[in-house]
Amino acid sequence: MRVLYWPIYNLKFPLSLRVQGNPVRTDMSSLDVYIQNVHDHQCIFQIPKNEVREIEHFVIHIVKRFIPTTIKALNPNFTVLEVVNAGSYFEHTKVKNPDEFDFMVVVRELSTPVSVQIQKGCTPGYANVKLRQRGRWHSSGIEYTPEKEFEISILSFNAFLRQAVSLVPVQKGRYGTLIYQDVAVRGKPYSVFSHVQTANFIWKRKMCQTGEEMLYQRSDTTNTNNENLKICVDMMTCCHLPVDIFSDILPISSLSNPSLIKHGCHVVLKPCNTPSCNDKETPCRLISYTKSKSRKWQI
């Protein structure tokens, strides 16, 4: 969930308005009270900061350390070049609970001009991607087009990514325990060919026993009866290339974007879904980038 901003006009509240059972402060206008109430109940995380940090610590450890190491052990032909933070949590627009994390997983073997060839797609922001090293990612003996070879390489990596996720051990912390539930494939179309791998976890919040010293003070929340928090981690496999390779594909305004110049572009498996591409066996692929910055994380 992201924070949304919208204009509010002519708000009127009854004089008996109460916030969490407490009378409204007389020095606050109705609009001030409304905004404060929205902030307290919809915007800020409804669990303590230390617990949020611990959840983030476990998720990042799993995605940036455990999964790359495990994939390499399962198949030495695949290497994770980097894992890029993305989405609302790392852009600081996530609200209520830290229950959704997004990452872009970059495959080293697909992230050089020697490995892939990029050409202009049928829609702005999309590219036709061809794999130069044909037959490397499968042993079927079937002759595929270079575009299909790129798709197969991503799908092959995703299979090992899901296998690595299924091996994630239980993460026990001071404030709770993160437990793996399952891993699913989602995106459009909703099939094994989708571009997003979603790992689902359960965060079991620690309950203090009678007589046990409180480790921290829980904040008031409307979800106090549910001590378990469902957490989903979306991972989008991609290749990473410098922005100058896209000079004939992206508009000039995009090529001058400081973030693109510094961080380059990512190409993911997501198709453009235009009528002309839907009829093709290998549609154009989305050119993406993230404005999120890596954050230091320590407990």
PDB file of C-alpha atoms in Angstrom:
ATOM      1  CA  MET A   1       0.000   0.000   0.000  1.00  0.00           C
ATOM      2  CA  ARG A   2       1.296   3.454  -0.916  1.00  0.00           C
ATOM      3  CA  VAL A   3       0.591   6.859   0.565  1.00  0.00           C
ATOM      4  CA  LEU A   4      -1.924   8.790  -1.530  1.00  0.00           C
ATOM      5  CA  TYR A   5      -2.434  12.536  -1.338  1.00  0.00           C
ATOM      6  CA  TRP A   6      -5.643  14.247  -2.367  1.00  0.00           C
ATOM      7  CA  PRO A   7      -7.272  17.679  -1.835  1.00  0.00           C
ATOM      8  CA  ILE A   8      -9.786  17.976   0.989  1.00  0.00           C
ATOM      9  CA  TYR A   9     -12.406  20.714   0.922  1.00  0.00           C
ATOM     10  CA  ASN A  10     -15.051  21.882   3.368  1.00  0.00           C
ATOM     11  CA  LEU A  11     -14.436  19.178   5.947  1.00  0.00           C
ATOM     12  CA  LYS A  12     -16.797  19.420   8.895  1.00  0.00           C
ATOM     13  CA  PHE A  13     -16.733  17.244  11.993  1.00  0.00           C
ATOM     14  CA  PRO A  14     -19.190  17.072  14.903  1.00  0.00           C
ATOM     15  CA  LEU A  15     -18.108  18.773  18.109  1.00  0.00           C
ATOM     16  CA  SER A  16     -18.179  15.407  19.876  1.00  0.00           C
ATOM     17  CA  LEU A  17     -15.484  13.913  17.581  1.00  0.00           C
ATOM     18  CA  ARG A  18     -13.079  11.701  19.488  1.00  0.00           C
ATOM     19  CA  VAL A  19      -9.816  10.088  18.412  1.00  0.00           C
ATOM     20  CA  GLN A  20      -9.197   6.656  19.982  1.00  0.00           C
ATOM     21  CA  GLY A  21     -11.634   7.546  22.746  1.00  0.00           C
ATOM     22  CA  ASN A  22      -9.863  10.797  23.660  1.00  0.00           C
ATOM     23  CA  PRO A  23     -11.502  14.214  23.290  1.00  0.00           C
ATOM     24  CA  VAL A  24     -10.219  16.349  20.432  1.00  0.00           C
ATOM     25  CA  ARG A  25      -7.751  19.048  21.463  1.00  0.00           C
ATOM     26  CA  THR A  26      -9.470  22.420  21.422  1.00  0.00           C
ATOM     27  CA  ASP A  27      -6.455  24.098  19.778  1.00  0.00           C
ATOM     28  CA  MET A  28      -6.686  21.857  16.682  1.00  0.00           C
ATOM     29  CA  SER A  29      -8.944  22.561  13.732  1.00  0.00           C
ATOM     30  CA  SER A  30     -11.170  19.858  12.290  1.00  0.00           C
ATOM     31  CA  LEU A  31      -8.800  19.475   9.349  1.00  0.00           C
ATOM     32  CA  ASP A  32      -5.795  19.136  11.691  1.00  0.00           C
ATOM     33  CA  VAL A  33      -7.596  16.437  13.646  1.00  0.00           C
ATOM     34  CA  TYR A  34      -8.544  14.577  10.477  1.00  0.00           C
ATOM     35  CA  ILE A  35      -4.995  14.648   9.079  1.00  0.00           C
ATOM     36  CA  GLN A  36      -3.517  13.592  12.428  1.00  0.00           C
ATOM     37  CA  ASN A  37      -5.969  10.703  12.628  1.00  0.00           C
ATOM     38  CA  VAL A  38      -5.167   9.550   9.067  1.00  0.00           C
ATOM     39  CA  HIS A  39      -1.446   9.763   9.806  1.00  0.00           C
ATOM     40  CA  ASP A  40      -1.673   7.807  13.067  1.00  0.00           C
ATOM     41  CA  HIS A  41      -3.940   5.047  11.748  1.00  0.00           C
ATOM     42  CA  GLN A  42      -3.114   4.748   8.047  1.00  0.00           C
ATOM     43  CA  CYS A  43       0.389   6.077   7.355  1.00  0.00           C
ATOM     44  CA  ILE A  44       2.831   5.110  10.089  1.00  0.00           C
ATOM     45  CA  PHE A  45       3.722   1.482  10.691  1.00  0.00           C
ATOM     46  CA  GLN A  46       1.454  -0.101  13.287  1.00  0.00           C
ATOM     47  CA  ILE A  47       4.258  -2.077  14.933  1.00  0.00           C
ATOM     48  CA  PRO A  48       7.336  -0.769  16.809  1.00  0.00           C
ATOM     49  CA  LYS A  49      10.384   0.467  14.896  1.00  0.00           C
ATOM     50  CA  ASN A  50      12.706  -2.180  16.339  1.00  0.00           C
ATOM     51  CA  GLU A  51      10.392  -4.901  15.078  1.00  0.00           C
ATOM     52  CA  VAL A  52      10.232  -3.272  11.632  1.00  0.00           C
ATOM     53  CA  ARG A  53      14.040  -3.183  11.489  1.00  0.00           C
ATOM     54  CA  GLU A  54      14.258  -6.848  12.434  1.00  0.00           C
ATOM     55  CA  ILE A  55      11.784  -7.866   9.717  1.00  0.00           C
ATOM     56  CA  GLU A  56      13.744  -5.811   7.170  1.00  0.00           C
ATOM     57  CA  HIS A  57      17.008  -7.357   8.386  1.00  0.00           C
ATOM     58  CA  PHE A  58      15.721 -10.906   7.874  1.00  0.00           C
ATOM     59  CA  VAL A  59      14.173 -10.185   4.460  1.00  0.00           C
ATOM     60  CA  ILE A  60      17.315  -8.510   3.119  1.00  0.00           C
ATOM     61  CA  HIS A  61      19.524 -11.284   4.507  1.00  0.00           C
ATOM     62  CA  ILE A  62      17.375 -13.885   2.725  1.00  0.00           C
ATOM     63  CA  VAL A  63      17.192 -12.089  -0.630  1.00  0.00           C
ATOM     64  CA  LYS A  64      20.690 -10.607  -0.813  1.00  0.00           C
ATOM     65  CA  ARG A  65      22.745 -13.312   0.881  1.00  0.00           C
ATOM     66  CA  PHE A  66      21.017 -16.663   1.272  1.00  0.00           C
ATOM     67  CA  ILE A  67      19.282 -16.852  -2.124  1.00  0.00           C
ATOM     68  CA  PRO A  68      22.291 -15.807  -4.306  1.00  0.00           C
ATOM     69  CA  THR A  69      24.573 -18.254  -2.479  1.00  0.00           C
ATOM     70  CA  THR A  70      22.029 -21.068  -2.748  1.00  0.00           C
ATOM     71  CA  ILE A  71      21.366 -20.464  -6.458  1.00  0.00           C
ATOM     72  CA  LYS A  72      25.103 -20.663  -7.154  1.00  0.00           C
ATOM     73  CA  ALA A  73      25.268 -23.956  -5.251  1.00  0.00           C
ATOM     74  CA  LEU A  74      22.280 -25.369  -7.149  1.00  0.00           C
ATOM     75  CA  ASN A  75      23.562 -24.313 -10.577  1.00  0.00           C
ATOM     76  CA  PRO A  76      27.063 -22.833 -11.047  1.00  0.00           C
ATOM     77  CA  ASN A  77      25.982 -21.450 -14.446  1.00  0.00           C
ATOM     78  CA  PHE A  78      23.909 -18.769 -12.716  1.00  0.00           C
ATOM     79  CA  THR A  79      25.284 -15.902 -10.647  1.00  0.00           C
ATOM     80  CA  VAL A  80      23.380 -13.072  -8.979  1.00  0.00           C
ATOM     81  CA  LEU A  81      25.228  -9.884  -9.903  1.00  0.00           C
ATOM     82  CA  GLU A  82      23.251  -7.715  -7.475  1.00  0.00           C
ATOM     83  CA  VAL A  83      19.864  -7.376  -5.821  1.00  0.00           C
ATOM     84  CA  VAL A  84      18.313  -3.924  -6.195  1.00  0.00           C
ATOM     85  CA  ASN A  85      15.844  -2.473  -3.694  1.00  0.00           C
ATOM     86  CA  ALA A  86      12.578  -1.400  -5.325  1.00  0.00           C
ATOM     87  CA  GLY A  87       8.967  -0.650  -4.498  1.00  0.00           C
ATOM     88  CA  SER A  88       7.096   1.295  -1.851  1.00  0.00           C
ATOM     89  CA  TYR A  89       8.955   0.047   1.233  1.00  0.00           C
ATOM     90  CA  PHE A  90      12.349   1.256   0.047  1.00  0.00           C
ATOM     91  CA  GLU A  91      10.855   4.412  -1.469  1.00  0.00           C
ATOM     92  CA  HIS A  92       9.406   5.230   1.982  1.00  0.00           C
ATOM     93  CA  THR A  93       5.795   5.268   0.786  1.00  0.00           C
ATOM     94  CA  LYS A  94       4.723   1.986   2.417  1.00  0.00           C
ATOM     95  CA  VAL A  95       2.091   2.406   5.121  1.00  0.00           C
ATOM     96  CA  LYS A  96       0.459   0.466   7.972  1.00  0.00           C
ATOM     97  CA  ASN A  97       2.681  -2.648   8.024  1.00  0.00           C
ATOM     98  CA  PRO A  98       6.056  -3.710   6.548  1.00  0.00           C
ATOM     99  CA  ASP A  99       4.434  -6.648   4.765  1.00  0.00           C
ATOM    100  CA  GLU A 100       5.514  -6.112   1.136  1.00  0.00           C
ATOM    101  CA  PHE A 101       9.081  -5.995  -0.164  1.00  0.00           C
ATOM    102  CA  ASP A 102      10.162  -5.670  -3.805  1.00  0.00           C
ATOM    103  CA  PHE A 103      13.522  -6.491  -5.341  1.00  0.00           C
ATOM    104  CA  MET A 104      15.075  -6.727  -8.791  1.00  0.00           C
ATOM    105  CA  VAL A 105      17.405  -9.725  -9.058  1.00  0.00           C
ATOM    106  CA  VAL A 106      20.115  -9.142 -11.672  1.00  0.00           C
ATOM    107  CA  VAL A 107      21.604 -12.159 -13.484  1.00  0.00           C
ATOM    108  CA  ARG A 108      25.320 -11.635 -14.146  1.00  0.00           C
ATOM    109  CA  GLU A 109      25.453 -13.958 -17.163  1.00  0.00           C
ATOM    110  CA  LEU A 110      22.780 -11.883 -18.951  1.00  0.00           C
ATOM    111  CA  SER A 111      24.156  -8.458 -18.074  1.00  0.00           C
ATOM    112  CA  THR A 112      26.824  -7.851 -20.710  1.00  0.00           C
ATOM    113  CA  PRO A 113      26.570  -6.758 -24.369  1.00  0.00           C
ATOM    114  CA  VAL A 114      28.376 -10.000 -25.196  1.00  0.00           C
ATOM    115  CA  SER A 115      25.430 -11.981 -23.793  1.00  0.00           C
ATOM    116  CA  VAL A 116      22.429 -10.086 -25.140  1.00  0.00           C
ATOM    117  CA  GLN A 117      21.533  -7.867 -28.069  1.00  0.00           C
ATOM    118  CA  ILE A 118      19.074  -5.005 -27.515  1.00  0.00           C
ATOM    119  CA  GLN A 119      16.921  -3.580 -30.315  1.00  0.00           C
ATOM    120  CA  LYS A 120      14.033  -1.120 -30.426  1.00  0.00           C
ATOM    121  CA  GLY A 121      10.667  -2.618 -29.532  1.00  0.00           C
ATOM    122  CA  CYS A 122       7.229  -1.864 -30.944  1.00  0.00           C
ATOM    123  CA  THR A 123       6.313   0.376 -27.982  1.00  0.00           C
ATOM    124  CA  PRO A 124       8.308   3.173 -26.275  1.00  0.00           C
ATOM    125  CA  GLY A 125       9.981   1.861 -23.139  1.00  0.00           C
ATOM    126  CA  TYR A 126      10.165  -1.710 -24.448  1.00  0.00           C
ATOM    127  CA  ALA A 127      12.954  -3.548 -26.240  1.00  0.00           C
ATOM    128  CA  ASN A 128      13.422  -6.605 -28.382  1.00  0.00           C
ATOM    129  CA  VAL A 129      16.018  -8.718 -26.574  1.00  0.00           C
ATOM    130  CA  LYS A 130      18.043 -11.481 -28.200  1.00  0.00           C
ATOM    131  CA  LEU A 131      20.393 -13.906 -26.504  1.00  0.00           C
ATOM    132  CA  ARG A 132      23.699 -14.223 -28.338  1.00  0.00           C
ATOM    133  CA  GLN A 133      24.791 -17.442 -26.588  1.00  0.00           C
ATOM    134  CA  ARG A 134      22.235 -19.848 -27.998  1.00  0.00           C
ATOM    135  CA  GLY A 135      21.718 -23.242 -26.389  1.00  0.00           C
ATOM    136  CA  ARG A 136      23.538 -22.376 -23.170  1.00  0.00           C
ATOM    137  CA  TRP A 137      20.501 -22.537 -20.877  1.00  0.00           C
ATOM    138  CA  HIS A 138      18.865 -25.733 -22.091  1.00  0.00           C
ATOM    139  CA  SER A 139      19.827 -29.132 -23.457  1.00  0.00           C
ATOM    140  CA  SER A 140      16.660 -29.955 -25.389  1.00  0.00           C
ATOM    141  CA  GLY A 141      18.398 -29.876 -28.756  1.00  0.00           C
ATOM    142  CA  ILE A 142      15.567 -27.734 -30.133  1.00  0.00           C
ATOM    143  CA  GLU A 143      16.449 -24.711 -32.261  1.00  0.00           C
ATOM    144  CA  TYR A 144      14.903 -21.605 -30.705  1.00  0.00           C
ATOM    145  CA  THR A 145      14.939 -18.019 -31.910  1.00  0.00           C
ATOM    146  CA  PRO A 146      17.399 -15.700 -30.105  1.00  0.00           C
ATOM    147  CA  GLU A 147      14.407 -13.920 -28.506  1.00  0.00           C
ATOM    148  CA  LYS A 148      13.041 -17.222 -27.209  1.00  0.00           C
ATOM    149  CA  GLU A 149      16.483 -18.132 -25.882  1.00  0.00           C
ATOM    150  CA  PHE A 150      16.423 -14.990 -23.719  1.00  0.00           C
ATOM    151  CA  GLU A 151      13.026 -15.961 -22.327  1.00  0.00           C
ATOM    152  CA  ILE A 152      14.231 -19.503 -21.606  1.00  0.00           C
ATOM    153  CA  SER A 153      17.295 -18.185 -19.786  1.00  0.00           C
ATOM    154  CA  ILE A 154      15.149 -16.046 -17.465  1.00  0.00           C
ATOM    155  CA  LEU A 155      12.681 -18.878 -16.849  1.00  0.00           C
ATOM    156  CA  SER A 156      15.532 -21.290 -16.096  1.00  0.00           C
ATOM    157  CA  PHE A 157      16.973 -18.874 -13.556  1.00  0.00           C
ATOM    158  CA  ASN A 158      13.523 -18.387 -11.988  1.00  0.00           C
ATOM    159  CA  ALA A 159      13.187 -22.134 -11.451  1.00  0.00           C
ATOM    160  CA  PHE A 160      16.389 -22.161  -9.395  1.00  0.00           C
ATOM    161  CA  LEU A 161      15.298 -18.970  -7.637  1.00  0.00           C
ATOM    162  CA  ARG A 162      12.084 -20.661  -6.465  1.00  0.00           C
ATOM    163  CA  GLN A 163      14.034 -23.728  -5.376  1.00  0.00           C
ATOM    164  CA  ALA A 164      16.414 -21.544  -3.348  1.00  0.00           C
ATOM    165  CA  VAL A 165      13.481 -19.771  -1.692  1.00  0.00           C
ATOM    166  CA  SER A 166      11.966 -23.115  -0.666  1.00  0.00           C
ATOM    167  CA  LEU A 167      15.172 -23.864   1.276  1.00  0.00           C
ATOM    168  CA  VAL A 168      15.084 -20.698   3.405  1.00  0.00           C
ATOM    169  CA  PRO A 169      15.501 -21.694   7.079  1.00  0.00           C
ATOM    170  CA  VAL A 170      13.453 -20.256   9.927  1.00  0.00           C
ATOM    171  CA  GLN A 171      14.751 -16.846  11.024  1.00  0.00           C
ATOM    172  CA  LYS A 172      14.484 -16.374  14.794  1.00  0.00           C
ATOM    173  CA  GLY A 173      14.922 -12.915  16.249  1.00  0.00           C
ATOM    174  CA  ARG A 174      14.434 -10.908  19.399  1.00  0.00           C
ATOM    175  CA  TYR A 175      10.994  -9.646  18.445  1.00  0.00           C
ATOM    176  CA  GLY A 176       9.628 -12.538  16.408  1.00  0.00           C
ATOM    177  CA  THR A 177      10.227 -15.413  13.996  1.00  0.00           C
ATOM    178  CA  LEU A 178      10.073 -15.319  10.186  1.00  0.00           C
ATOM    179  CA  ILE A 179       8.810 -18.603   8.714  1.00  0.00           C
ATOM    180  CA  TYR A 180       8.750 -19.559   5.025  1.00  0.00           C
ATOM    181  CA  GLN A 181       5.306 -20.554   3.714  1.00  0.00           C
ATOM    182  CA  ASP A 182       5.484 -20.989  -0.054  1.00  0.00           C
ATOM    183  CA  VAL A 183       6.677 -19.427  -3.296  1.00  0.00           C
ATOM    184  CA  ALA A 184       4.398 -18.542  -6.188  1.00  0.00           C
ATOM    185  CA  VAL A 185       4.689 -17.215  -9.716  1.00  0.00           C
ATOM    186  CA  ARG A 186       2.671 -14.139 -10.532  1.00  0.00           C
ATOM    187  CA  GLY A 187       2.453 -11.277 -12.982  1.00  0.00           C
ATOM    188  CA  LYS A 188       0.819 -11.110 -16.390  1.00  0.00           C
ATOM    189  CA  PRO A 189       0.028 -13.618 -17.703  1.00  0.00           C
ATOM    190  CA  TYR A 190      -0.481 -15.599 -14.494  1.00  0.00           C
ATOM    191  CA  SER A 191       1.512 -18.667 -15.433  1.00  0.00           C
ATOM    192  CA  VAL A 192       4.953 -20.196 -15.159  1.00  0.00           C
ATOM    193  CA  PHE A 193       6.021 -17.636 -17.773  1.00  0.00           C
ATOM    194  CA  SER A 194       5.242 -14.716 -15.478  1.00  0.00           C
ATOM    195  CA  HIS A 195       8.050 -12.396 -14.541  1.00  0.00           C
ATOM    196  CA  VAL A 196       7.597 -12.072 -10.751  1.00  0.00           C
ATOM    197  CA  GLN A 197       8.451 -14.723  -8.168  1.00  0.00           C
ATOM    198  CA  THR A 198       6.663 -14.123  -4.855  1.00  0.00           C
ATOM    199  CA  ALA A 199       7.939 -15.654  -1.630  1.00  0.00           C
ATOM    200  CA  ASN A 200       5.368 -15.742   1.171  1.00  0.00           C
ATOM    201  CA  PHE A 201       6.381 -15.699   4.819  1.00  0.00           C
ATOM    202  CA  ILE A 202       4.677 -15.525   8.200  1.00  0.00           C
ATOM    203  CA  TRP A 203       6.067 -13.195  10.853  1.00  0.00           C
ATOM    204  CA  LYS A 204       5.141 -14.635  14.257  1.00  0.00           C
ATOM    205  CA  ARG A 205       5.390 -11.824  16.765  1.00  0.00           C
ATOM    206  CA  LYS A 206       6.914 -12.742  20.097  1.00  0.00           C
ATOM    207  CA  MET A 207       4.479 -12.957  22.989  1.00  0.00           C
ATOM    208  CA  CYS A 208       5.738 -12.120  26.467  1.00  0.00           C
ATOM    209  CA  GLN A 209       4.968 -14.772  29.076  1.00  0.00           C
ATOM    210  CA  THR A 210       3.478 -13.940  32.461  1.00  0.00           C
ATOM    211  CA  GLY A 211       6.147 -12.374  34.641  1.00  0.00           C
ATOM    212  CA  GLU A 212       8.539 -11.926  31.706  1.00  0.00           C
ATOM    213  CA  GLU A 213      10.085  -8.500  31.291  1.00  0.00           C
ATOM    214  CA  MET A 214       8.712  -6.621  28.286  1.00  0.00           C
ATOM    215  CA  LEU A 215      11.359  -6.320  25.579  1.00  0.00           C
ATOM    216  CA  TYR A 216       9.591  -3.317  24.121  1.00  0.00           C
ATOM    217  CA  GLN A 217       6.277  -1.520  24.299  1.00  0.00           C
ATOM    218  CA  ARG A 218       3.809  -2.393  21.566  1.00  0.00           C
ATOM    219  CA  SER A 219       2.003   0.495  19.925  1.00  0.00           C
ATOM    220  CA  ASP A 220      -1.776   0.552  19.846  1.00  0.00           C
ATOM    221  CA  THR A 221      -3.131  -1.057  16.702  1.00  0.00           C
ATOM    222  CA  THR A 222      -6.468  -2.184  15.364  1.00  0.00           C
ATOM    223  CA  ASN A 223      -4.859  -5.561  14.630  1.00  0.00           C
ATOM    224  CA  THR A 224      -3.931  -6.513  18.191  1.00  0.00           C
ATOM    225  CA  ASN A 225      -5.878  -9.776  18.017  1.00  0.00           C
ATOM    226  CA  ASN A 226      -3.705 -11.062  15.185  1.00  0.00           C
ATOM    227  CA  GLU A 227      -0.117 -11.603  16.291  1.00  0.00           C
ATOM    228  CA  ASN A 228       0.920 -13.087  12.920  1.00  0.00           C
ATOM    229  CA  LEU A 229       1.820 -10.864   9.979  1.00  0.00           C
ATOM    230  CA  LYS A 230       1.787 -12.158   6.410  1.00  0.00           C
ATOM    231  CA  ILE A 231       4.785 -10.895   4.439  1.00  0.00           C
ATOM    232  CA  CYS A 232       5.267 -11.217   0.691  1.00  0.00           C
ATOM    233  CA  VAL A 233       8.585 -10.670  -1.065  1.00  0.00           C
ATOM    234  CA  ASP A 234       8.403 -10.002  -4.810  1.00  0.00           C
ATOM    235  CA  MET A 235      11.524 -10.739  -6.860  1.00  0.00           C
ATOM    236  CA  MET A 236      11.751  -9.689 -10.502  1.00  0.00           C
ATOM    237  CA  THR A 237      14.565 -11.315 -12.462  1.00  0.00           C
ATOM    238  CA  CYS A 238      16.299  -9.037 -14.957  1.00  0.00           C
ATOM    239  CA  CYS A 239      19.471  -8.205 -16.816  1.00  0.00           C
ATOM    240  CA  HIS A 240      21.315  -4.931 -16.256  1.00  0.00           C
ATOM    241  CA  LEU A 241      22.983  -2.864 -18.976  1.00  0.00           C
ATOM    242  CA  PRO A 242      24.465   0.655 -19.185  1.00  0.00           C
ATOM    243  CA  VAL A 243      22.140   3.346 -20.459  1.00  0.00           C
ATOM    244  CA  ASP A 244      24.166   4.099 -23.617  1.00  0.00           C
ATOM    245  CA  ILE A 245      23.153   0.723 -25.057  1.00  0.00           C
ATOM    246  CA  PHE A 246      19.577   2.062 -25.165  1.00  0.00           C
ATOM    247  CA  SER A 247      20.510   5.250 -27.072  1.00  0.00           C
ATOM    248  CA  ASP A 248      18.420   4.254 -30.109  1.00  0.00           C
ATOM    249  CA  ILE A 249      15.521   2.968 -28.010  1.00  0.00           C
ATOM    250  CA  LEU A 250      14.779   5.429 -25.206  1.00  0.00           C
ATOM    251  CA  PRO A 251      13.812   9.090 -25.772  1.00  0.00           C
ATOM    252  CA  ILE A 252      16.509  11.736 -25.366  1.00  0.00           C
ATOM    253  CA  SER A 253      14.854  13.047 -22.194  1.00  0.00           C
ATOM    254  CA  SER A 254      15.265   9.631 -20.559  1.00  0.00           C
ATOM    255  CA  LEU A 255      18.889   9.308 -21.626  1.00  0.00           C
ATOM    256  CA  SER A 256      19.696  12.515 -19.724  1.00  0.00           C
ATOM    257  CA  ASN A 257      18.112  11.210 -16.508  1.00  0.00           C
ATOM    258  CA  PRO A 258      20.897  11.287 -13.842  1.00  0.00           C
ATOM    259  CA  SER A 259      19.616   8.101 -12.206  1.00  0.00           C
ATOM    260  CA  LEU A 260      19.686   6.187 -15.499  1.00  0.00           C
ATOM    261  CA  ILE A 261      23.151   7.500 -16.318  1.00  0.00           C
ATOM    262  CA  LYS A 262      24.444   6.421 -12.922  1.00  0.00           C
ATOM    263  CA  HIS A 263      22.622   3.112 -12.472  1.00  0.00           C
ATOM    264  CA  GLY A 264      21.811   1.977 -16.018  1.00  0.00           C
ATOM    265  CA  CYS A 265      18.670   0.125 -17.088  1.00  0.00           C
ATOM    266  CA  HIS A 266      17.130  -3.242 -16.338  1.00  0.00           C
ATOM    267  CA  VAL A 267      15.277  -5.433 -18.822  1.00  0.00           C
ATOM    268  CA  VAL A 268      12.659  -7.752 -17.344  1.00  0.00           C
ATOM    269  CA  LEU A 269      10.528 -10.493 -18.852  1.00  0.00           C
ATOM    270  CA  LYS A 270       7.308  -8.450 -18.657  1.00  0.00           C
ATOM    271  CA  PRO A 271       5.805  -8.161 -22.184  1.00  0.00           C
ATOM    272  CA  CYS A 272       4.332  -4.977 -23.622  1.00  0.00           C
ATOM    273  CA  ASN A 273       0.893  -6.606 -24.193  1.00  0.00           C
ATOM    274  CA  THR A 274       0.142  -4.573 -27.313  1.00  0.00           C
ATOM    275  CA  PRO A 275      -2.032  -6.297 -29.965  1.00  0.00           C
ATOM    276  CA  SER A 276       0.895  -6.470 -32.384  1.00  0.00           C
ATOM    277  CA  CYS A 277       3.127  -8.111 -29.788  1.00  0.00           C
ATOM    278  CA  ASN A 278       0.500 -10.469 -28.402  1.00  0.00           C
ATOM    279  CA  ASP A 279       0.506 -12.294 -31.722  1.00  0.00           C
ATOM    280  CA  LYS A 280       4.246 -12.861 -31.513  1.00  0.00           C
ATOM    281  CA  GLU A 281       5.852 -15.876 -29.891  1.00  0.00           C
ATOM    282  CA  THR A 282       8.431 -13.591 -28.270  1.00  0.00           C
ATOM    283  CA  PRO A 283       7.042 -10.113 -27.422  1.00  0.00           C
ATOM    284  CA  CYS A 284       9.020  -7.005 -26.525  1.00  0.00           C
ATOM    285  CA  ARG A 285      10.316  -6.735 -22.970  1.00  0.00           C
ATOM    286  CA  LEU A 286       9.983  -3.900 -20.467  1.00  0.00           C
ATOM    287  CA  ILE A 287      12.924  -1.548 -19.884  1.00  0.00           C
ATOM    288  CA  SER A 288      12.878  -0.626 -16.209  1.00  0.00           C
ATOM    289  CA  TYR A 289      14.917   1.194 -13.618  1.00  0.00           C
ATOM    290  CA  THR A 290      14.611   1.945  -9.936  1.00  0.00           C
ATOM    291  CA  LYS A 291      15.171   5.204  -8.100  1.00  0.00           C
ATOM    292  CA  SER A 292      15.583   3.449  -4.761  1.00  0.00           C
ATOM    293  CA  LYS A 293      18.928   3.716  -3.054  1.00  0.00           C
ATOM    294  CA  SER A 294      20.539   0.900  -1.123  1.00  0.00           C
ATOM    295  CA  ARG A 295      20.238   1.407   2.603  1.00  0.00           C
ATOM    296  CA  LYS A 296      22.561   0.294   5.337  1.00  0.00           C
ATOM    297  CA  TRP A 297      20.840  -2.167   7.605  1.00  0.00           C
ATOM    298  CA  GLN A 298      22.003  -3.269  10.982  1.00  0.00           C
ATOM    299  CA  ILE A 299      20.316  -4.583  14.083  1.00  0.00           C
TER     300      ILE A 299
END
